[in-house]
Amino acid sequence: GAGVSQSPSNKVTEKGKDVELRCDPISGHTALYWYRQSLGQGLEFLIYFQGNSAPDKSGLPSDRFSAERTGGSVSTLTIQRTQQEDSAVYLCASSILAGARVTGELFFGEGSRLTVL
Amino acid sequence: AQSVTQPDIHITVSEGASLELRCNYSYGATPYLFWYVQSPGQGLQLLLKYFSGDTLVQGIKGFEAEFKRSQSSFNLRKPSVHWSDAAEYFCAVGAGEQELNWGAGTKLIIKP
């Protein structure tokens, strides 16, 4: 497809289970971001991938969160031993990096809504 | 500390009326400024951005925003709203290689 694709669109899980969220960015976009959007909050940065550089993991809230990006394309965000406070919409965005990191237009997927019971 | 504030959680306007959504920031240097819109069931979409130059920037869907350095503001405006403008609007601010700071969003409700 032409846009950023995320799956699943909705995920309900039990506390303590692991979940994987997938992001398929726009072809050719070298930069990929994961954000978390909680109700009434702005977007919370989680992790940033740019080409073959080491990812910026500074936004990951705990060591239960991890992400990888294989072959410079698809990315998977993994949350281990989920907690109720992990319930949120997880957004993926991709960008053609042009100049400084924040100057490129971000193209967002529709998000994965995670509910932890 | 760097911050972005959208003071209005909700705004209700009548269809055809003018709109102004507020965004204030606190940054040490002139930052990059963005407005994104999140329509129901869709991903966020860039409306407009300011990097430098003319402080009044035009965006898509008839929106514009004005950067006012003295007020540390980047308010979004539209002369006449349409029902399809009902959405949530996010202001984002960044500088250099730092990650963007996002406002909490303003939900726009359109009255028929």
Short mmCIF file of N, CA, C and O in Angstrom, two decimals, chain A residues 23-110:
data_model
loop_
_atom_site.label_atom_id
_atom_site.label_comp_id
_atom_site.label_asym_id
_atom_site.label_seq_id
_atom_site.Cartn_x
_atom_site.Cartn_y
_atom_site.Cartn_z
N CYS A 23 4.72 -2.58 12.27
CA CYS A 23 4.62 -1.37 11.43
C CYS A 23 5.33 -1.61 10.11
O CYS A 23 6.50 -2.01 10.09
N ASP A 24 4.62 -1.33 9.03
CA ASP A 24 5.19 -1.44 7.70
C ASP A 24 5.24 -0.02 7.13
O ASP A 24 4.19 0.55 6.79
N PRO A 25 6.41 0.59 7.06
CA PRO A 25 6.48 2.01 6.66
C PRO A 25 6.32 2.18 5.16
O PRO A 25 6.27 1.21 4.40
N ILE A 26 6.27 3.41 4.74
CA ILE A 26 6.22 3.73 3.32
C ILE A 26 7.56 3.33 2.69
O ILE A 26 8.63 3.62 3.25
N SER A 27 7.47 2.68 1.56
CA SER A 27 8.68 2.21 0.88
C SER A 27 9.63 3.38 0.59
O SER A 27 9.20 4.43 0.09
N GLY A 28 10.89 3.20 0.95
CA GLY A 28 11.88 4.23 0.70
C GLY A 28 12.08 5.19 1.85
O GLY A 28 13.03 5.99 1.84
N HIS A 29 11.21 5.15 2.83
CA HIS A 29 11.39 6.02 4.00
C HIS A 29 12.43 5.41 4.93
O HIS A 29 12.29 4.29 5.40
N THR A 30 13.48 6.19 5.19
CA THR A 30 14.58 5.66 5.99
C THR A 30 14.36 5.85 7.48
O THR A 30 14.95 5.15 8.29
N ALA A 31 13.53 6.80 7.86
CA ALA A 31 13.30 7.07 9.28
C ALA A 31 11.99 6.45 9.72
O ALA A 31 10.98 6.55 9.01
N LEU A 32 11.99 5.84 10.89
CA LEU A 32 10.78 5.23 11.44
C LEU A 32 10.70 5.54 12.92
O LEU A 32 11.70 5.45 13.64
N TYR A 33 9.51 5.91 13.36
CA TYR A 33 9.28 6.32 14.75
C TYR A 33 8.14 5.49 15.35
O TYR A 33 7.17 5.16 14.67
N TRP A 34 8.25 5.23 16.63
CA TRP A 34 7.13 4.72 17.40
C TRP A 34 6.77 5.76 18.46
O TRP A 34 7.65 6.31 19.14
N TYR A 35 5.45 5.99 18.58
CA TYR A 35 4.92 6.88 19.60
C TYR A 35 3.81 6.15 20.37
O TYR A 35 3.20 5.22 19.86
N ARG A 36 3.55 6.65 21.56
CA ARG A 36 2.42 6.16 22.35
C ARG A 36 1.48 7.33 22.59
O ARG A 36 1.94 8.44 22.95
N GLN A 37 0.19 7.09 22.38
CA GLN A 37 -0.81 8.13 22.57
C GLN A 37 -1.81 7.64 23.60
O GLN A 37 -2.60 6.74 23.34
N SER A 38 -1.74 8.25 24.76
CA SER A 38 -2.70 7.92 25.82
C SER A 38 -3.81 8.96 25.81
O SER A 38 -3.62 10.09 25.34
N LEU A 39 -4.95 8.60 26.36
CA LEU A 39 -6.12 9.48 26.34
C LEU A 39 -5.79 10.82 26.99
O LEU A 39 -5.28 10.88 28.10
N GLY A 40 -6.06 11.89 26.25
CA GLY A 40 -5.84 13.22 26.80
C GLY A 40 -4.39 13.65 26.86
O GLY A 40 -4.08 14.70 27.43
N GLN A 41 -3.51 12.87 26.27
CA GLN A 41 -2.08 13.20 26.29
C GLN A 41 -1.59 13.45 24.88
O GLN A 41 -2.16 12.97 23.90
N GLY A 42 -0.51 14.18 24.79
CA GLY A 42 0.17 14.32 23.51
C GLY A 42 0.88 13.04 23.16
O GLY A 42 0.87 12.07 23.92
N LEU A 43 1.49 13.03 22.00
CA LEU A 43 2.23 11.85 21.60
C LEU A 43 3.51 11.74 22.42
O LEU A 43 4.24 12.71 22.61
N GLU A 44 3.75 10.54 22.89
CA GLU A 44 4.94 10.26 23.68
C GLU A 44 5.92 9.48 22.82
O GLU A 44 5.61 8.37 22.37
N PHE A 45 7.09 10.04 22.59
CA PHE A 45 8.10 9.39 21.78
C PHE A 45 8.61 8.13 22.46
O PHE A 45 8.89 8.14 23.67
N LEU A 46 8.74 7.07 21.69
CA LEU A 46 9.27 5.82 22.22
C LEU A 46 10.65 5.50 21.64
O LEU A 46 11.62 5.34 22.38
N ILE A 47 10.73 5.40 20.31
CA ILE A 47 11.98 4.96 19.70
C ILE A 47 12.04 5.47 18.26
O ILE A 47 11.01 5.69 17.62
N TYR A 48 13.27 5.67 17.78
CA TYR A 48 13.50 6.22 16.45
C TYR A 48 14.58 5.40 15.75
O TYR A 48 15.65 5.15 16.32
N PHE A 49 14.28 4.97 14.53
CA PHE A 49 15.24 4.27 13.69
C PHE A 49 15.58 5.16 12.50
O PHE A 49 14.69 5.75 11.89
N GLN A 50 16.85 5.22 12.15
CA GLN A 50 17.26 5.97 10.96
C GLN A 50 18.32 5.16 10.24
O GLN A 50 19.45 5.03 10.71
N GLY A 51 17.93 4.62 9.11
CA GLY A 51 18.86 3.87 8.28
C GLY A 51 19.56 2.78 9.06
O GLY A 51 18.92 2.01 9.78
N ASN A 52 20.87 2.72 8.93
CA ASN A 52 21.66 1.70 9.61
C ASN A 52 22.24 2.19 10.94
O ASN A 52 23.01 1.48 11.58
N SER A 53 21.86 3.41 11.34
CA SER A 53 22.38 3.95 12.59
C SER A 53 21.75 3.24 13.78
O SER A 53 20.67 2.66 13.67
N ALA A 54 22.45 3.31 14.91
CA ALA A 54 21.88 2.76 16.14
C ALA A 54 20.60 3.50 16.48
O ALA A 54 20.54 4.73 16.38
N PRO A 55 19.54 2.79 16.85
CA PRO A 55 18.28 3.46 17.16
C PRO A 55 18.38 4.32 18.41
O PRO A 55 19.17 4.04 19.30
N ASP A 56 17.56 5.37 18.42
CA ASP A 56 17.42 6.20 19.61
C ASP A 56 16.32 5.60 20.47
O ASP A 56 15.14 5.73 20.13
N LYS A 57 16.70 4.95 21.55
CA LYS A 57 15.74 4.26 22.41
C LYS A 57 15.39 5.08 23.65
O LYS A 57 14.81 4.55 24.60
N SER A 58 15.74 6.35 23.63
CA SER A 58 15.65 7.14 24.85
C SER A 58 14.23 7.30 25.37
O SER A 58 14.03 7.65 26.53
N GLY A 59 13.22 7.06 24.54
CA GLY A 59 11.85 7.23 24.98
C GLY A 59 11.19 5.97 25.52
O GLY A 59 10.07 6.06 26.04
N LEU A 60 11.85 4.85 25.42
CA LEU A 60 11.23 3.61 25.91
C LEU A 60 11.05 3.71 27.42
O LEU A 60 11.99 3.99 28.15
N PRO A 61 9.82 3.49 27.92
CA PRO A 61 9.53 3.75 29.34
C PRO A 61 10.11 2.73 30.30
O PRO A 61 10.28 3.04 31.48
N SER A 62 10.38 1.53 29.85
CA SER A 62 10.96 0.52 30.73
C SER A 62 11.62 -0.55 29.88
O SER A 62 11.46 -0.57 28.66
N ASP A 63 12.33 -1.46 30.55
CA ASP A 63 13.00 -2.52 29.79
C ASP A 63 12.02 -3.60 29.32
O ASP A 63 12.43 -4.56 28.65
N ARG A 64 10.75 -3.42 29.62
CA ARG A 64 9.76 -4.34 29.07
C ARG A 64 9.45 -4.02 27.60
O ARG A 64 8.87 -4.83 26.90
N PHE A 65 9.86 -2.83 27.20
CA PHE A 65 9.60 -2.37 25.84
C PHE A 65 10.85 -2.54 25.00
O PHE A 65 11.95 -2.17 25.43
N SER A 66 10.67 -3.07 23.79
CA SER A 66 11.79 -3.17 22.86
C SER A 66 11.24 -3.06 21.45
O SER A 66 10.05 -3.25 21.22
N ALA A 67 12.11 -2.74 20.52
CA ALA A 67 11.69 -2.65 19.13
C ALA A 67 12.86 -3.01 18.25
O ALA A 67 14.01 -2.81 18.61
N GLU A 68 12.52 -3.54 17.11
CA GLU A 68 13.54 -3.83 16.12
C GLU A 68 13.01 -3.46 14.74
O GLU A 68 11.80 -3.35 14.53
N ARG A 69 13.94 -3.25 13.85
CA ARG A 69 13.58 -2.93 12.48
C ARG A 69 14.46 -3.79 11.58
O ARG A 69 15.68 -3.63 11.55
N THR A 70 13.84 -4.68 10.87
CA THR A 70 14.57 -5.64 10.06
C THR A 70 14.71 -5.14 8.63
O THR A 70 13.73 -4.66 8.03
N GLY A 71 15.92 -5.24 8.12
CA GLY A 71 16.16 -4.88 6.73
C GLY A 71 15.84 -3.45 6.39
O GLY A 71 15.59 -3.12 5.22
N GLY A 72 15.82 -2.60 7.38
CA GLY A 72 15.54 -1.19 7.13
C GLY A 72 14.11 -0.92 6.74
O GLY A 72 13.79 0.17 6.24
N SER A 73 13.20 -1.88 6.98
CA SER A 73 11.83 -1.68 6.57
C SER A 73 10.88 -1.93 7.74
O SER A 73 10.74 -1.09 8.61
N VAL A 74 10.29 -3.11 7.80
CA VAL A 74 9.27 -3.43 8.81
C VAL A 74 9.86 -3.34 10.21
O VAL A 74 11.01 -3.73 10.46
N SER A 75 9.03 -2.82 11.12
CA SER A 75 9.45 -2.73 12.52
C SER A 75 8.44 -3.43 13.41
O SER A 75 7.23 -3.42 13.11
N THR A 76 8.93 -4.00 14.50
CA THR A 76 8.07 -4.63 15.49
C THR A 76 8.36 -4.04 16.85
O THR A 76 9.52 -3.95 17.26
N LEU A 77 7.31 -3.59 17.52
CA LEU A 77 7.41 -3.11 18.90
C LEU A 77 6.89 -4.22 19.80
O LEU A 77 5.78 -4.71 19.60
N THR A 78 7.71 -4.64 20.75
CA THR A 78 7.35 -5.72 21.66
C THR A 78 7.22 -5.19 23.07
O THR A 78 8.10 -4.45 23.54
N ILE A 79 6.12 -5.53 23.70
CA ILE A 79 5.93 -5.19 25.11
C ILE A 79 5.82 -6.50 25.88
O ILE A 79 4.91 -7.31 25.62
N GLN A 80 6.73 -6.71 26.79
CA GLN A 80 6.73 -7.93 27.59
C GLN A 80 6.00 -7.70 28.91
O GLN A 80 6.00 -6.59 29.46
N ARG A 81 5.37 -8.75 29.38
CA ARG A 81 4.71 -8.72 30.71
C ARG A 81 3.86 -7.47 30.83
O ARG A 81 4.05 -6.63 31.71
N THR A 82 2.90 -7.34 29.93
CA THR A 82 2.10 -6.12 29.85
C THR A 82 1.44 -5.78 31.18
O THR A 82 1.04 -6.66 31.95
N GLN A 83 1.32 -4.47 31.40
CA GLN A 83 0.65 -3.92 32.57
C GLN A 83 -0.53 -3.07 32.10
O GLN A 83 -0.56 -2.63 30.94
N GLN A 84 -1.45 -2.82 33.00
CA GLN A 84 -2.63 -2.05 32.62
C GLN A 84 -2.25 -0.64 32.14
O GLN A 84 -2.91 -0.09 31.25
N GLU A 85 -1.20 -0.08 32.71
CA GLU A 85 -0.80 1.27 32.30
C GLU A 85 -0.20 1.30 30.88
O GLU A 85 0.04 2.39 30.34
N ASP A 86 0.02 0.12 30.29
CA ASP A 86 0.50 0.08 28.91
C ASP A 86 -0.65 0.30 27.91
O ASP A 86 -0.40 0.47 26.71
N SER A 87 -1.88 0.28 28.39
CA SER A 87 -3.03 0.49 27.51
C SER A 87 -2.95 1.87 26.87
O SER A 87 -2.83 2.89 27.57
N ALA A 88 -2.97 1.90 25.56
CA ALA A 88 -2.81 3.15 24.81
C ALA A 88 -2.93 2.81 23.32
O ALA A 88 -3.08 1.65 22.94
N VAL A 89 -2.86 3.85 22.51
CA VAL A 89 -2.72 3.65 21.06
C VAL A 89 -1.25 3.83 20.71
O VAL A 89 -0.63 4.83 21.09
N TYR A 90 -0.71 2.86 20.02
CA TYR A 90 0.70 2.90 19.63
C TYR A 90 0.75 3.28 18.15
O TYR A 90 0.19 2.60 17.30
N LEU A 91 1.40 4.40 17.89
CA LEU A 91 1.47 4.96 16.55
C LEU A 91 2.85 4.77 15.95
O LEU A 91 3.85 4.94 16.64
N CYS A 92 2.86 4.44 14.69
CA CYS A 92 4.11 4.34 13.94
C CYS A 92 4.09 5.43 12.87
O CYS A 92 3.03 5.74 12.30
N ALA A 93 5.23 6.02 12.62
CA ALA A 93 5.35 7.03 11.58
C ALA A 93 6.65 6.80 10.82
O ALA A 93 7.62 6.30 11.38
N SER A 94 6.64 7.16 9.56
CA SER A 94 7.88 7.08 8.79
C SER A 94 8.12 8.40 8.08
O SER A 94 7.20 9.22 7.93
N SER A 95 9.35 8.58 7.66
CA SER A 95 9.73 9.85 7.06
C SER A 95 10.94 9.67 6.17
O SER A 95 11.79 8.82 6.43
N ILE A 96 11.00 10.48 5.13
CA ILE A 96 12.24 10.62 4.39
C ILE A 96 13.05 11.65 5.14
O ILE A 96 12.64 12.79 5.29
N LEU A 97 14.17 11.26 5.66
CA LEU A 97 14.97 12.19 6.44
C LEU A 97 15.55 13.24 5.51
O LEU A 97 16.21 12.92 4.54
N ALA A 98 15.23 14.51 5.78
CA ALA A 98 15.74 15.60 4.96
C ALA A 98 16.25 16.69 5.89
O ALA A 98 15.47 17.40 6.48
N GLY A 99 17.52 16.79 6.05
CA GLY A 99 18.05 17.79 6.97
C GLY A 99 17.99 17.28 8.39
O GLY A 99 18.22 16.10 8.65
N ALA A 100 17.67 18.14 9.32
CA ALA A 100 17.63 17.75 10.73
C ALA A 100 16.53 16.71 10.96
O ALA A 100 15.57 16.61 10.21
N ARG A 101 16.70 16.00 12.03
CA ARG A 101 15.82 14.88 12.33
C ARG A 101 14.36 15.26 12.36
O ARG A 101 13.50 14.48 11.95
N VAL A 102 14.04 16.44 12.84
CA VAL A 102 12.63 16.77 13.04
C VAL A 102 12.01 17.51 11.86
O VAL A 102 10.85 17.87 11.91
N THR A 103 12.75 17.74 10.79
CA THR A 103 12.21 18.60 9.75
C THR A 103 11.39 17.86 8.70
O THR A 103 10.64 18.47 7.95
N GLY A 104 11.55 16.55 8.65
CA GLY A 104 10.82 15.82 7.63
C GLY A 104 9.37 15.61 8.03
O GLY A 104 9.04 15.44 9.20
N GLU A 105 8.49 15.62 7.05
CA GLU A 105 7.08 15.35 7.32
C GLU A 105 6.93 13.91 7.77
O GLU A 105 7.47 12.98 7.15
N LEU A 106 6.19 13.73 8.84
CA LEU A 106 5.91 12.39 9.35
C LEU A 106 4.63 11.87 8.73
O LEU A 106 3.63 12.57 8.68
N PHE A 107 4.66 10.62 8.30
CA PHE A 107 3.49 9.97 7.76
C PHE A 107 3.11 8.87 8.76
O PHE A 107 3.89 7.95 9.00
N PHE A 108 1.91 8.99 9.30
CA PHE A 108 1.49 8.12 10.39
C PHE A 108 0.59 6.99 9.90
O PHE A 108 -0.22 7.17 8.98
N GLY A 109 0.71 5.86 10.58
CA GLY A 109 -0.27 4.81 10.45
C GLY A 109 -1.49 5.13 11.31
O GLY A 109 -1.51 6.13 12.05
N GLU A 110 -2.49 4.27 11.23
CA GLU A 110 -3.72 4.51 11.99
C GLU A 110 -3.59 4.08 13.44
O GLU A 110 -4.46 4.36 14.25
#
